[in-house]
Short mmCIF file of C-alpha atoms in Angstrom, two decimals:
data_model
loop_
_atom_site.label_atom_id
_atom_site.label_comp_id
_atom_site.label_asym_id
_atom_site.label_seq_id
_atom_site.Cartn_x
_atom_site.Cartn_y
_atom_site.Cartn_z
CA UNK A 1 117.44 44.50 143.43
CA UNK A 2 117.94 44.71 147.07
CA UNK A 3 118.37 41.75 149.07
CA UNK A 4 118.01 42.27 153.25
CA UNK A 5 120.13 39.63 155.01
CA UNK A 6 119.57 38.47 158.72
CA UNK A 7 120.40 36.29 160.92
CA UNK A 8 118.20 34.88 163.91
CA UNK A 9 117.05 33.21 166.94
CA UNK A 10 114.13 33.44 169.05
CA UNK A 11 112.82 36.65 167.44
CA UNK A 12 109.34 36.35 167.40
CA UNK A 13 108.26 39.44 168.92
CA UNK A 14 110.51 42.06 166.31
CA UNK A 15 109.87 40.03 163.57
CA UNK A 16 106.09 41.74 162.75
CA UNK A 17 107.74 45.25 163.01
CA UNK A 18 110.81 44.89 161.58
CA UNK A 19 109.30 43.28 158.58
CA UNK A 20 107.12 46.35 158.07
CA UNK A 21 110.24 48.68 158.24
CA UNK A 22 111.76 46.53 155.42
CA UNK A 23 110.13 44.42 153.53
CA UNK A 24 108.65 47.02 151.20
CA UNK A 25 112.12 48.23 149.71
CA UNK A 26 113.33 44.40 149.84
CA UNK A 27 112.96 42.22 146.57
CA UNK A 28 113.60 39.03 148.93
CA UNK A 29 114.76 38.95 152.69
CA UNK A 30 117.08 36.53 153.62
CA UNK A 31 117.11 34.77 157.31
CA UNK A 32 119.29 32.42 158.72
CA UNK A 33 117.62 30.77 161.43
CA UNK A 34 120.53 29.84 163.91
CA UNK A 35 118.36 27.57 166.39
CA UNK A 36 114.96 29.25 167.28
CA UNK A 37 112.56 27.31 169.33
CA UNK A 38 109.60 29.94 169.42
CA UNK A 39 107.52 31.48 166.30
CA UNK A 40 110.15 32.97 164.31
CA UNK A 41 110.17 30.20 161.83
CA UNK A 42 106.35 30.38 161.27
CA UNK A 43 106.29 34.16 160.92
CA UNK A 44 108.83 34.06 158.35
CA UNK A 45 107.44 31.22 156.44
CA UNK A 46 104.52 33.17 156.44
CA UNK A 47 106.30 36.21 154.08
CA UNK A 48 106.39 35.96 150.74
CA UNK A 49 109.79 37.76 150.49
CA UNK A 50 111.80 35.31 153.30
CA UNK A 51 113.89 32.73 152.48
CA UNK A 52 114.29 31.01 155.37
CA UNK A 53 117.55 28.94 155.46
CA UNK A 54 118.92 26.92 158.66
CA UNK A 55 122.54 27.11 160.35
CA UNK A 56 123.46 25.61 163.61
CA UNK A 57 125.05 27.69 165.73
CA UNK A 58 129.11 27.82 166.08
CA UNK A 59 129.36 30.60 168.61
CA UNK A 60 130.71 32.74 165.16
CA UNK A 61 128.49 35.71 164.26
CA UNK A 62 130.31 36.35 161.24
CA UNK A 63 129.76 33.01 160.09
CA UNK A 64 126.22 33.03 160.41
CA UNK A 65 126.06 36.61 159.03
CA UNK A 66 128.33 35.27 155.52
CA UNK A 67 125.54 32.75 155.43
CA UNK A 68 123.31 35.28 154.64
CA UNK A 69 125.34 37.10 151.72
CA UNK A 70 125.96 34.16 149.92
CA UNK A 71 122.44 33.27 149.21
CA UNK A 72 121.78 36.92 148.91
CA UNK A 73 120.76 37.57 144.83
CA UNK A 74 120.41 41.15 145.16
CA UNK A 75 122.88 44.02 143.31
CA UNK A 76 122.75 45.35 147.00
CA UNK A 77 122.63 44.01 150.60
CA UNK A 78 121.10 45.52 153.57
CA UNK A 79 122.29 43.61 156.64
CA UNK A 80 120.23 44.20 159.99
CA UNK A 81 119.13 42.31 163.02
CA UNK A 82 115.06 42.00 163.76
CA UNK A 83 115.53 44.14 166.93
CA UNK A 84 116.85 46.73 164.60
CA UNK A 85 115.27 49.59 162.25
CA UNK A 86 115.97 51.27 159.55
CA UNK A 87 115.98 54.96 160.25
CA UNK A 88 114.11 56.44 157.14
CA UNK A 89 114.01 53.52 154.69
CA UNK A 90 112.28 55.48 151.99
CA UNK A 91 115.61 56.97 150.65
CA UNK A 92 116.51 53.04 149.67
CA UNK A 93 115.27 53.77 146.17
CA UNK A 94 117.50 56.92 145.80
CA UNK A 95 120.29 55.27 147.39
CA UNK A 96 120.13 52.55 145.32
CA UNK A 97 120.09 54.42 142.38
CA UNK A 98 123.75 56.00 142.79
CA UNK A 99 126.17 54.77 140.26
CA UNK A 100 129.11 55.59 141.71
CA UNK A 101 128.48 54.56 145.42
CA UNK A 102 129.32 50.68 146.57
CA UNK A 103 128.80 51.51 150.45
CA UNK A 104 126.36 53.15 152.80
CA UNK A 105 126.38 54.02 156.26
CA UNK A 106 122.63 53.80 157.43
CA UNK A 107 120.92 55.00 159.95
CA UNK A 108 119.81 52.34 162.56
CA UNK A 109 118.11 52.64 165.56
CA UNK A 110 118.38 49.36 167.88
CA UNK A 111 116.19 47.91 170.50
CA UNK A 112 117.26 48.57 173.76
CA UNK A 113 116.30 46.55 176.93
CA UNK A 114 113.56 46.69 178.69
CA UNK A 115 114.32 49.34 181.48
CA UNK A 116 117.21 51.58 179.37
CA UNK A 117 116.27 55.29 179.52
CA UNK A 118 115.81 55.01 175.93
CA UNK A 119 113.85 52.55 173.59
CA UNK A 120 115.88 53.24 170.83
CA UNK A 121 120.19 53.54 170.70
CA UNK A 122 120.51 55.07 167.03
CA UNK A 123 123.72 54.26 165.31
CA UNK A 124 125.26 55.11 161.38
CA UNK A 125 126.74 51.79 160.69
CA UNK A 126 128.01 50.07 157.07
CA UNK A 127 125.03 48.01 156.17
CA UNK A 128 124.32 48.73 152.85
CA UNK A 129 126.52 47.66 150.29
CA UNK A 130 126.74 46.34 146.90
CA UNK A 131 126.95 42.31 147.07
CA UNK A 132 130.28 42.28 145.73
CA UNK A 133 131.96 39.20 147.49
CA UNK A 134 132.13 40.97 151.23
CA UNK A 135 131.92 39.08 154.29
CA UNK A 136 132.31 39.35 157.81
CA UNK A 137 135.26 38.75 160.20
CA UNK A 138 134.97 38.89 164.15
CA UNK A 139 133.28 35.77 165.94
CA UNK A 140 131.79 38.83 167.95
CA UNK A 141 131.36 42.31 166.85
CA UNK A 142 131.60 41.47 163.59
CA UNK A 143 132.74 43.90 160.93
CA UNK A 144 132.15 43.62 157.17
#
């Protein structure tokens, strides 16, 4: 089982695309809402997947994130931002699958600002893992 763990605010415009890069390898999808005052809320409500949980913001990323893996059920996490996709999520299943493994690097390609040379800044970052107890530390830049 594969749980997807977020955390957001004010995402409404990724949310539609990121959800289709996901949600079809995801048993659930948890977000942590951290103060949105557009859509975001509504669009997730809307999944069948998202369980949509509330925490105010303390200027802590990690804290927010750890929110996330604690109501995660999953044997595995996948932990991404809605401006962010997952590079080729259709080797989930196989990666999954590995006995042996407790950690991935992943592909991830994150939205850049309007008016970067590129759309895209690709990255191979530790976001899948089994959900073994990890958390984050780092109020900013947080690391697992």
């Amino acid at each position: 089982m594969l749980s997807v763990c977020m955390i957001i605010r004010n995402e409404e415009k990724e949310l539609v695309s990121f959800l289709k890069n996901v949600a079809p390898y995801a048993d659930e999808i948890v977000a942590v809402d951290t103060g949105s005052t557009d859509r975001s809320r509504r669009i997730l409500s809307k999944h069948p997947k998202v369980r949509l949980l509330r925490f105010p913001w303390v200027d802590d990323f990690a804290a927010a994130r750890n929110i996330s893996l604690e109501a995660a059920k999953g044997d595995w996490i996948l932990v991404m931002d809605a401006d962010e996709r997952m590079e080729n999520p259709k080797l989930l299943p196989e990666l999954l699958a590995a006995e042996e493994i407790d950690a991935y690097n992943v592909c991830i390609r994150n939205l850049q600002p309007e008016g970067s040379l590129t759309r895209y800044e690709q990255s191979y970052l530790p976001r899948l893992f089994r959900n073994k107890g990890y958390r984050y530390e780092g109020i900013i830049h947080e690391q697992i």
